[in-house]
Each structure stands twice: as C-alpha cells, then as structure tokens.
Amino acid sequence: MFWEETIETMPLPDLQALQFERLKTTVARAANAPFYKKVFAKSGLEPAAIKSLDDIRRIPFTTKEDLRESWPYGLLAVAKEELVRMHSSSGTTGRSTVIFHTAADLDAWTDILTRSMFMTGMRKADVFQNMMTYGLFTGGLGFHYGAERLGALTIPVGAGNSRRQIQLMRDFDTTVIHIIPSYALHLTEVFEELEVEPRRDTRLRIAFLGAEPHSEKTRQRIEEFYGLKAFNSYGLSEMNGPGVGFECQCQAGLHVWEDNFLMEIVDPDTLEPVADGMEGELVMTTLRRAGMPILRYRTKDLTRIIAGPCACGRTHRRIERITGRTDDMLIIKGVNIFPVQIEKKLMEIDGVGTNFQIILERKGYNDHMIVRVEVAREFFSGDLKQLELLRKHITEELRSDILITPRVDLLEPNTLPKTEGKAVRVIDNRTD
Ligand code: AMP
Ligand code: ZN
C-alpha cells in the first residue's frame, strides 16, 4: 500500500496535532545531542517549554556552519552503535555536512520516497533507471530503496556514461528515470548523435528531475524531447535528501510531506515568518528522525507556499519550485559549489595573484565553469611552458576540490576589474 490515504489526505487540524506530537519528541531527542545541549543551555530553553507548534519559534535556527563546526558527531542524538548509514551533501571532498541515520530513519526516508514515486503514477510494473550518483550523495541510494520498496525493477546505473544509459533504456525497456535536469538536456544531444528517438525507440514515461534548480521551460523541453511526464523532486541532505518536496500528477507545486517535516518560510533578513504565500527562505525541522534530528534548519532556498488545496486531494501543503538561494552557492551539474572554496584553493597555490573571477556559461545544453585567475607577471615573460604547467596545476587542484573540471584562464596582474567594496566573483551567464 503506497498511497497512504489516512496520512496523505489527513485534515489539517489532525496533521498539525501529529506534527506537534512529533515535534515534542524531536526536541526531546535533540536535547541529547552535544550541539543542541549547548544551544538549549545558552538560550535557556527546556524541551518542556514547547507547548504548541508556534513555540518552535523559541528555538534558535540551525545553519550549515553549525553542522560543519559540529563535525563529525556533534549532532548525534543517539549512541553511535545505533547508526547504520552516513550521507553528505554533494560537492566537496573536504569537511562538508554529514548526516547519520538509524535503521528506523532509513525506513521513514524510504517510506516518503516510495510515497512520492507512487504519487506521480509510478507502479510495480515500471522499470526504474536511477541515473544519479550512488555513494555519499543522497540521490542514488535514497531513490534506490524507495523504488525497490515500491516493487519496481531498479537499475542502479548511477551517473554518467551516456551511451550506456541509452543502451540500458532500450534493452531493458526502462519506463522511469531519475536524472539531473541539466544532464537530461545534455543527453538529448547524445540521443541525436546516435539517431535514437526516445519517443519512438524507448518506453520512457516518467522522469524525476532533481538536485538542481530548473525552470518550467526546462521541464517542458525535457517532456517534449523524451515524450514523458517530468516531476520536480526537491530535497537536501540535511533533511535526508530527496523526498522533501515532490510534485504530484497535477504538477502544480511540490507537496512537502508535513508528517515528516515542519516547514516555515521566513524573511531571510529579519528571520521572521513571511505573510502567507509570500516568498522567503525555507526553514525545515525533521519530525521523524532519531539519529540526527535537526531543528529549524535554514536551507537558504527561496520559495513560497502555494495557497489552497491541491486537486489531487492531498492535504500536505505545496511549495513553488525553488526560485533561488539566499547565499552564493552555485549548483553546476548537480554539484554544490561555494565560491569561497575556489578562493581558498587558489590562494594556496604559489604564483596566484589576488584577483580572480568565476564565469558560468551554457553552451548548447552544457554548463561550463571558467575560472579567470591573475598570476605573477614573471610567468608571462620568457618560456611560456611554465605558464601552461601552472594552468594545469591550478585546474587539477580545483578539480580535486570542487569535483568538476573548470576551464582555467591565466591573466596578467591587474587585468580583472577592481571593485570598490564587495568583489563580483561570479558572473552567471546561464539563461534558460
Ligand atoms: P544536497 O545537500 O547536496 O542534496 O543539496 C541540496 C540543495 O540542492 C538544496 O538546498 C537546493 O539548493 C538544491 N536542490 C535540490 N533539489 C532541487 C530542486 N528540485 N530544485 C531546485 N534546487 C534543488
Ligand atoms: Zn497534489
């Protein structure tokens, strides 16, 4: 039974009562974690002081920095022996944010993914090709277990190797794919090269698009080219990963599973709740996690709540597709990158000057990152081999940290514009 009618169509007052019970449990559990012990002591908050859902506003926010500083185990609310899985956010090989799960946590996560997939029309008879990276990133294993629980034949192919992806789709009659939208666009070119037409030569009918922002236009292009229905899947590792917000067959906003998460939308400057339906930063609290509960997590993602009931009958409220971020995090090919990572790496390299710029371009369907770096003047006189070696060295150093390969352009000192005040480090020329 993957359509959990009692939960999915629960009247709002009942849903809120359930949320309140789970919030109390969550706060009491969190109080066991070293990080929250300190937070509660500092703010004088007792878990017993949570007497209504609104009382959540008495709890301080949790940020990505808090998670980083609590590396590795500072947010654990249970003994380490209780844990069975670790995941992390995409994008860095260094100290990113790590999330731990107990067996019950994984069970609950699988549950909401199964529910999400079922909601779009996927069924047991489907063949599911999971084209997301397996490993620490949540998109692989998260969906994998959800699809298996649903009973669909699951192909854990992972990301990349476009020709093989297409071959698998054809040979095994794949009907459902999970794919990063930019990769889905890129793959259209490979289909064309191979003269394979997905509408004619495959049985694809559903795609889950996740891990990076994309527009309605991108969705439409993907739907048209592949001849399928594409559903937006939103999640973040701190809240398990995928399964936080998911579109139903109405494709009119993403249902947030409110029996699993408590959502708030706040003004990113004042951190006060915005008026109903207004855009703001999404703040999330886990309601079913035992290993590592997180309270009032600032996602930095911008969205708004869509008013009114959904035609599908589910009562869990919907959010608009993510429209942007309140920080400078870039997402390239599904990988999260902060400009400061690039700065840190560059500044460690001998010969690198003080100024650099990141330019993002879209060629065809592919995103490219160009890093323009000023280097010491001596590299430009005499033997230019040294310059080429430095360029290769910088490229490799960046690749090893941000996990994508940028094109590196080396420039003489004082070439890049100097700005008074905040440097403009990123120029994003990608448009839809
Ligand atoms: P990670 O923790 O690596 O899973 O990255 C999570 C972040 O990816 C989110 O906070 C969003 O900024 C972004 N993201 C994930 N799914 C989507 C989506 N469907 N639309 C827009 N952004 C997304
Ligand atoms: Zn709906």
XYZ file of C-alpha atoms and ligand atoms in Angstrom:
456
model
C 0.000 0.000 0.000
C 1.866 3.063 -1.195
C -0.966 5.519 -1.255
C -1.249 6.193 2.449
C -4.631 7.786 2.324
C -5.002 8.311 6.063
C -1.792 10.308 6.181
C -1.756 11.926 2.775
C -5.274 13.345 2.971
C -5.347 13.967 6.706
C -7.399 17.058 7.612
C -5.151 19.978 8.564
C -6.014 20.048 12.296
C -5.149 16.343 12.592
C -1.961 16.816 10.631
C -0.975 19.675 12.915
C -1.735 17.612 16.015
C 0.508 14.867 14.636
C 3.219 17.404 13.884
C 3.019 18.767 17.416
C 3.413 15.316 18.968
C 6.370 14.577 16.719
C 7.897 17.983 17.350
C 7.884 17.376 21.101
C 9.565 14.004 20.617
C 12.082 15.528 18.230
C 13.037 18.356 20.562
C 13.424 15.947 23.478
C 15.628 13.713 21.312
C 17.681 16.636 20.044
C 18.417 17.610 23.643
C 20.699 14.537 23.776
C 22.978 15.859 21.036
C 26.081 17.747 22.214
C 25.337 20.584 19.794
C 21.730 21.105 20.912
C 22.667 20.665 24.567
C 24.776 23.775 24.184
C 22.130 25.610 22.165
C 19.428 24.867 24.726
C 21.675 25.799 27.660
C 22.624 29.074 26.007
C 19.069 30.076 25.184
C 17.629 28.759 28.471
C 15.204 26.591 26.519
C 13.710 23.466 28.088
C 12.139 20.906 25.744
C 9.069 21.042 28.008
C 8.588 24.684 27.014
C 7.315 23.593 23.585
C 3.571 23.759 24.235
C 2.326 24.428 20.713
C 3.576 24.308 17.136
C 4.139 28.058 17.251
C 6.555 27.570 20.117
C 9.032 26.318 17.566
C 9.902 29.988 17.143
C 11.514 29.898 20.574
C 14.170 27.537 19.223
C 17.241 29.090 17.569
C 17.919 28.316 13.897
C 20.475 25.718 12.818
C 22.797 26.535 9.916
C 25.200 24.715 7.611
C 28.056 26.327 9.545
C 26.706 24.776 12.755
C 26.765 21.387 11.077
C 30.298 21.914 9.804
C 31.536 23.029 13.193
C 29.946 20.000 14.812
C 31.918 17.675 12.535
C 31.935 14.746 12.849
C 29.482 13.600 15.503
C 28.300 16.733 17.318
C 24.664 16.426 16.262
C 24.205 12.787 17.118
C 21.273 12.256 19.435
C 21.800 8.502 19.837
C 24.765 6.244 20.574
C 26.964 5.633 17.540
C 26.091 1.935 17.622
C 22.517 2.825 16.653
C 23.621 4.271 13.306
C 23.575 2.324 10.087
C 24.282 4.885 7.338
C 26.107 8.134 6.649
C 25.470 10.578 3.802
C 26.719 14.025 2.935
C 25.832 16.992 0.793
C 27.120 16.995 -2.762
C 30.101 18.862 -3.875
C 33.155 18.843 -1.708
C 35.778 16.368 -0.775
C 36.571 18.282 2.403
C 34.578 18.694 5.559
C 31.109 19.069 4.217
C 27.993 18.369 6.177
C 27.382 14.788 7.148
C 24.102 13.196 8.133
C 23.621 9.966 10.030
C 20.671 7.608 10.045
C 19.416 4.829 12.259
C 17.622 1.889 10.668
C 14.286 3.493 11.582
C 15.383 6.769 9.979
C 16.169 4.991 6.725
C 12.857 3.236 6.888
C 10.990 6.535 7.237
C 13.004 8.086 4.417
C 12.337 5.155 2.119
C 8.696 5.466 3.016
C 8.376 9.065 1.820
C 10.252 8.307 -1.383
C 8.011 5.369 -2.146
C 5.023 7.572 -1.445
C 6.449 10.306 -3.700
C 7.077 7.987 -6.620
C 3.679 6.361 -6.288
C 2.109 9.837 -6.256
C 3.443 10.508 -9.773
C 1.927 7.340 -11.163
C 4.939 5.019 -10.968
C 3.934 1.438 -10.240
C 5.378 -2.003 -9.568
C 5.457 -2.889 -13.252
C 7.758 0.024 -14.058
C 11.469 -0.337 -14.799
C 13.377 2.344 -12.940
C 16.783 3.573 -14.103
C 18.463 5.601 -11.396
C 20.892 7.935 -13.153
C 22.073 9.719 -10.020
C 25.437 9.303 -8.333
C 25.472 6.490 -5.810
C 27.586 6.884 -2.695
C 27.641 9.672 -0.163
C 25.289 11.756 -2.296
C 21.689 11.073 -1.310
C 20.107 10.930 -4.781
C 21.379 7.436 -5.544
C 20.615 5.282 -2.541
C 17.615 7.346 -1.419
C 15.638 6.700 -4.594
C 17.042 3.218 -4.922
C 15.424 1.936 -1.762
C 12.204 3.821 -2.445
C 11.856 2.225 -5.885
C 12.626 -1.242 -4.566
C 10.030 -0.881 -1.836
C 7.528 0.134 -4.475
C 8.408 -3.113 -6.193
C 9.801 -1.729 -9.440
C 12.727 -3.383 -11.183
C 15.539 -0.986 -10.270
C 18.640 -0.421 -12.407
C 21.298 1.198 -10.202
C 23.382 2.513 -13.087
C 24.485 5.746 -11.387
C 25.537 8.913 -13.223
C 27.428 9.374 -16.491
C 28.333 7.147 -19.437
C 25.627 8.471 -21.714
C 25.770 5.810 -24.416
C 25.434 3.065 -21.860
C 22.481 4.856 -20.270
C 20.707 4.945 -23.606
C 21.551 1.340 -24.327
C 20.151 0.236 -20.955
C 16.985 2.236 -21.522
C 16.436 0.473 -24.830
C 17.480 -3.047 -23.892
C 15.580 -3.237 -20.624
C 12.562 -1.134 -21.543
C 13.157 1.494 -18.888
C 9.963 3.417 -18.168
C 11.051 5.729 -15.316
C 14.296 7.684 -14.924
C 15.750 9.785 -12.139
C 18.062 12.372 -13.627
C 19.623 15.790 -13.071
C 17.807 18.211 -15.407
C 20.996 19.632 -16.951
C 22.119 16.085 -17.695
C 18.748 15.261 -19.219
C 19.265 18.192 -21.583
C 22.813 17.155 -22.387
C 21.678 13.610 -23.075
C 19.340 14.875 -25.810
C 22.445 15.598 -27.891
C 23.737 12.068 -27.439
C 20.356 10.692 -28.474
C 20.562 12.820 -31.605
C 24.108 11.706 -32.360
C 23.033 8.101 -32.107
C 19.903 8.823 -34.110
C 17.826 7.312 -31.369
C 14.472 8.949 -30.763
C 13.241 8.436 -27.231
C 9.611 8.805 -28.291
C 9.984 6.116 -30.918
C 12.741 3.915 -29.555
C 12.194 3.839 -25.777
C 9.296 3.251 -23.421
C 10.104 6.153 -21.107
C 7.019 7.636 -19.449
C 8.160 9.342 -16.227
C 11.242 11.348 -15.201
C 12.124 12.617 -11.746
C 14.139 15.820 -12.069
C 16.100 16.796 -9.017
C 19.239 18.097 -7.335
C 19.389 21.476 -9.045
C 17.155 24.431 -9.848
C 15.449 24.349 -13.212
C 12.690 26.296 -14.871
C 9.276 25.314 -16.155
C 10.700 25.782 -19.652
C 13.410 23.185 -18.989
C 10.789 20.757 -17.748
C 8.742 21.280 -20.895
C 11.726 20.739 -23.165
C 12.548 17.501 -21.388
C 8.943 16.330 -21.525
C 8.735 17.084 -25.224
C 12.006 15.520 -26.260
C 11.643 12.342 -24.241
C 7.880 12.024 -24.543
C 7.261 11.637 -20.825
C 5.953 13.469 -17.754
C 8.672 15.094 -15.672
C 8.217 15.664 -11.954
C 10.218 18.060 -9.825
C 11.909 16.404 -6.863
C 13.349 18.631 -4.157
C 15.446 17.699 -1.195
C 18.601 18.406 0.705
C 20.925 16.080 2.532
C 20.294 17.776 5.870
C 16.634 16.689 5.558
C 17.637 13.167 4.351
C 17.903 14.143 0.691
C 15.189 13.642 -1.936
C 11.624 13.154 -0.757
C 11.221 16.507 0.994
C 9.106 18.126 -1.711
C 7.684 16.271 -4.685
C 5.210 17.041 -7.431
C 2.031 15.066 -7.809
C 0.302 14.396 -11.130
C -1.160 17.922 -11.070
C 2.382 19.328 -11.483
C 1.323 22.463 -9.656
C 3.896 22.848 -6.914
C 5.684 20.352 -4.699
C 3.913 18.676 -1.800
C 6.040 18.780 1.346
C 5.499 15.679 3.469
C 4.373 17.515 6.557
C 4.129 14.424 8.727
C 7.924 14.177 8.279
C 8.943 17.822 8.192
C 7.797 21.018 9.796
C 8.218 23.865 7.355
C 8.462 27.578 7.905
C 9.056 30.341 5.386
C 10.987 33.238 6.863
C 12.259 36.585 5.705
C 15.993 35.903 5.212
C 16.917 39.296 6.697
C 14.636 39.565 9.714
C 14.157 35.791 10.132
C 10.513 36.485 10.969
C 7.769 34.462 9.230
C 6.610 35.987 5.944
C 2.934 36.636 5.264
C 1.033 33.640 3.861
C 2.010 32.896 0.295
C 4.961 35.306 0.181
C 8.421 34.274 -0.911
C 11.087 33.663 1.689
C 13.683 31.211 2.912
C 12.541 27.696 3.599
C 13.294 26.532 7.135
C 12.820 22.871 7.977
C 12.644 20.719 11.092
C 12.858 16.926 10.942
C 9.889 15.265 12.632
C 10.726 11.610 12.262
C 14.477 11.384 12.627
C 16.023 9.777 15.690
C 19.742 9.562 14.882
C 20.285 13.170 13.996
C 17.272 15.417 14.448
C 17.732 18.940 13.074
C 15.691 21.873 14.321
C 14.834 24.914 12.237
C 17.418 24.320 9.527
C 17.996 27.320 7.283
C 18.004 25.760 3.821
C 18.918 29.083 2.114
C 16.488 28.032 -0.623
C 13.866 30.564 -1.682
C 10.279 29.542 -2.297
C 6.728 30.274 -1.220
C 3.763 28.274 -0.041
C 1.015 27.760 -2.604
C -2.345 28.505 -1.047
C -5.344 26.230 -1.178
C -5.970 22.528 -1.621
C -4.444 20.518 -4.442
C -6.736 18.867 -6.980
C -5.108 15.504 -6.177
C -6.763 15.530 -2.737
C -3.592 15.516 -0.667
C -3.656 17.966 2.201
C 0.097 18.373 2.661
C 0.904 21.903 1.609
C 2.757 22.691 -1.579
C 5.735 24.918 -2.281
C 6.652 26.654 -5.520
C 9.679 25.326 -7.390
C 12.858 26.770 -5.813
C 13.494 30.194 -7.310
C 16.959 30.922 -5.934
C 19.206 30.956 -2.901
C 19.957 33.494 -0.232
C 23.670 32.669 -0.295
C 26.157 32.395 -3.140
C 26.086 28.615 -3.511
C 26.306 27.576 -7.160
C 24.942 24.321 -8.464
C 26.735 23.052 -11.540
C 25.812 19.669 -12.964
C 24.076 18.944 -9.682
C 27.203 19.652 -7.661
C 27.094 22.301 -4.954
C 29.981 24.745 -5.088
C 30.686 27.755 -2.921
C 32.920 30.453 -4.494
C 34.883 30.571 -1.254
C 36.092 27.003 -1.888
C 37.646 28.188 -5.134
C 39.164 31.209 -3.468
C 40.677 29.091 -0.704
C 42.239 26.653 -3.154
C 43.600 29.386 -5.422
C 45.168 31.247 -2.551
C 47.093 28.142 -1.521
C 48.848 27.983 -4.896
C 52.207 29.701 -5.381
C 52.192 32.226 -8.182
C 48.489 33.011 -7.959
C 47.755 36.719 -7.607
C 44.999 38.374 -5.646
C 42.168 38.620 -8.108
C 40.018 36.002 -9.773
C 36.616 35.629 -11.356
C 34.256 32.745 -11.988
C 32.203 32.784 -15.158
C 29.392 30.339 -15.777
C 28.338 29.698 -19.345
C 25.870 27.432 -21.028
C 26.971 26.006 -24.391
C 24.251 24.018 -26.021
C 22.928 22.131 -23.070
C 26.162 22.007 -21.104
C 27.188 24.222 -18.240
C 30.812 25.300 -18.105
C 32.795 26.993 -15.420
C 35.617 29.303 -16.421
C 37.946 30.475 -13.690
C 39.950 33.552 -14.670
C 42.941 33.970 -12.403
C 45.585 36.661 -12.209
C 49.062 35.189 -11.732
C 52.518 36.680 -11.141
C 53.897 38.702 -14.045
C 57.066 36.608 -14.453
C 55.005 33.743 -15.881
C 54.315 35.856 -18.948
C 57.960 36.543 -19.850
C 60.289 34.032 -21.398
C 59.330 30.354 -21.513
C 55.564 30.004 -21.659
C 55.829 26.344 -20.688
C 55.803 27.381 -17.051
C 52.530 29.172 -17.629
C 50.970 26.057 -19.118
C 52.231 23.941 -16.228
C 50.735 26.384 -13.754
C 47.432 26.325 -15.629
C 47.332 22.544 -15.485
C 48.258 22.550 -11.815
C 45.502 25.032 -10.932
C 42.945 23.084 -12.970
C 43.831 19.837 -11.216
C 43.816 21.424 -7.745
C 40.369 22.896 -8.354
C 39.019 19.696 -9.822
C 40.120 17.689 -6.830
C 38.237 20.024 -4.525
C 35.064 21.029 -6.357
C 34.705 17.782 -8.332
C 34.074 19.397 -11.678
C 36.767 20.465 -14.153
C 36.761 24.189 -14.843
C 38.497 25.858 -17.757
C 41.264 27.952 -16.222
C 42.396 31.166 -17.926
C 45.540 32.804 -16.585
C 45.800 36.563 -16.728
C 48.460 39.163 -16.052
C 48.117 41.146 -12.837
C 45.558 43.978 -12.869
C 43.595 42.604 -15.805
C 40.381 41.922 -13.943
C 38.264 44.879 -12.927
C 38.835 46.012 -9.388
C 35.695 46.798 -7.500
C 35.338 49.022 -4.529
C 33.534 47.131 -1.857
C 32.319 43.598 -2.417
C 34.138 41.834 -5.249
C 31.969 40.444 -8.020
C 33.359 36.944 -8.044
C 30.729 35.177 -10.084
C 29.238 36.100 -13.427
C 26.448 33.732 -14.275
C 25.648 33.877 -17.989
C 23.442 30.794 -17.937
C 19.923 31.551 -19.031
C 17.058 29.276 -19.791
P 22.464 18.425 -1.270
O 22.534 18.700 0.195
O 23.791 18.167 -1.877
O 21.453 17.388 -1.568
O 21.966 19.774 -1.983
C 20.720 20.326 -1.654
C 20.446 21.579 -2.420
O 20.274 21.283 -3.822
C 19.169 22.232 -1.996
O 19.325 23.016 -0.828
C 18.823 23.048 -3.236
O 19.539 24.271 -3.259
C 19.308 22.169 -4.381
N 18.188 21.386 -4.945
C 17.905 20.086 -4.757
N 16.802 19.718 -5.461
C 16.371 20.815 -6.101
C 15.256 21.104 -6.966
N 14.396 20.179 -7.358
N 15.124 22.380 -7.394
C 15.992 23.332 -7.023
N 17.054 23.131 -6.220
C 17.248 21.894 -5.763
Zn -1.335 17.272 -5.422
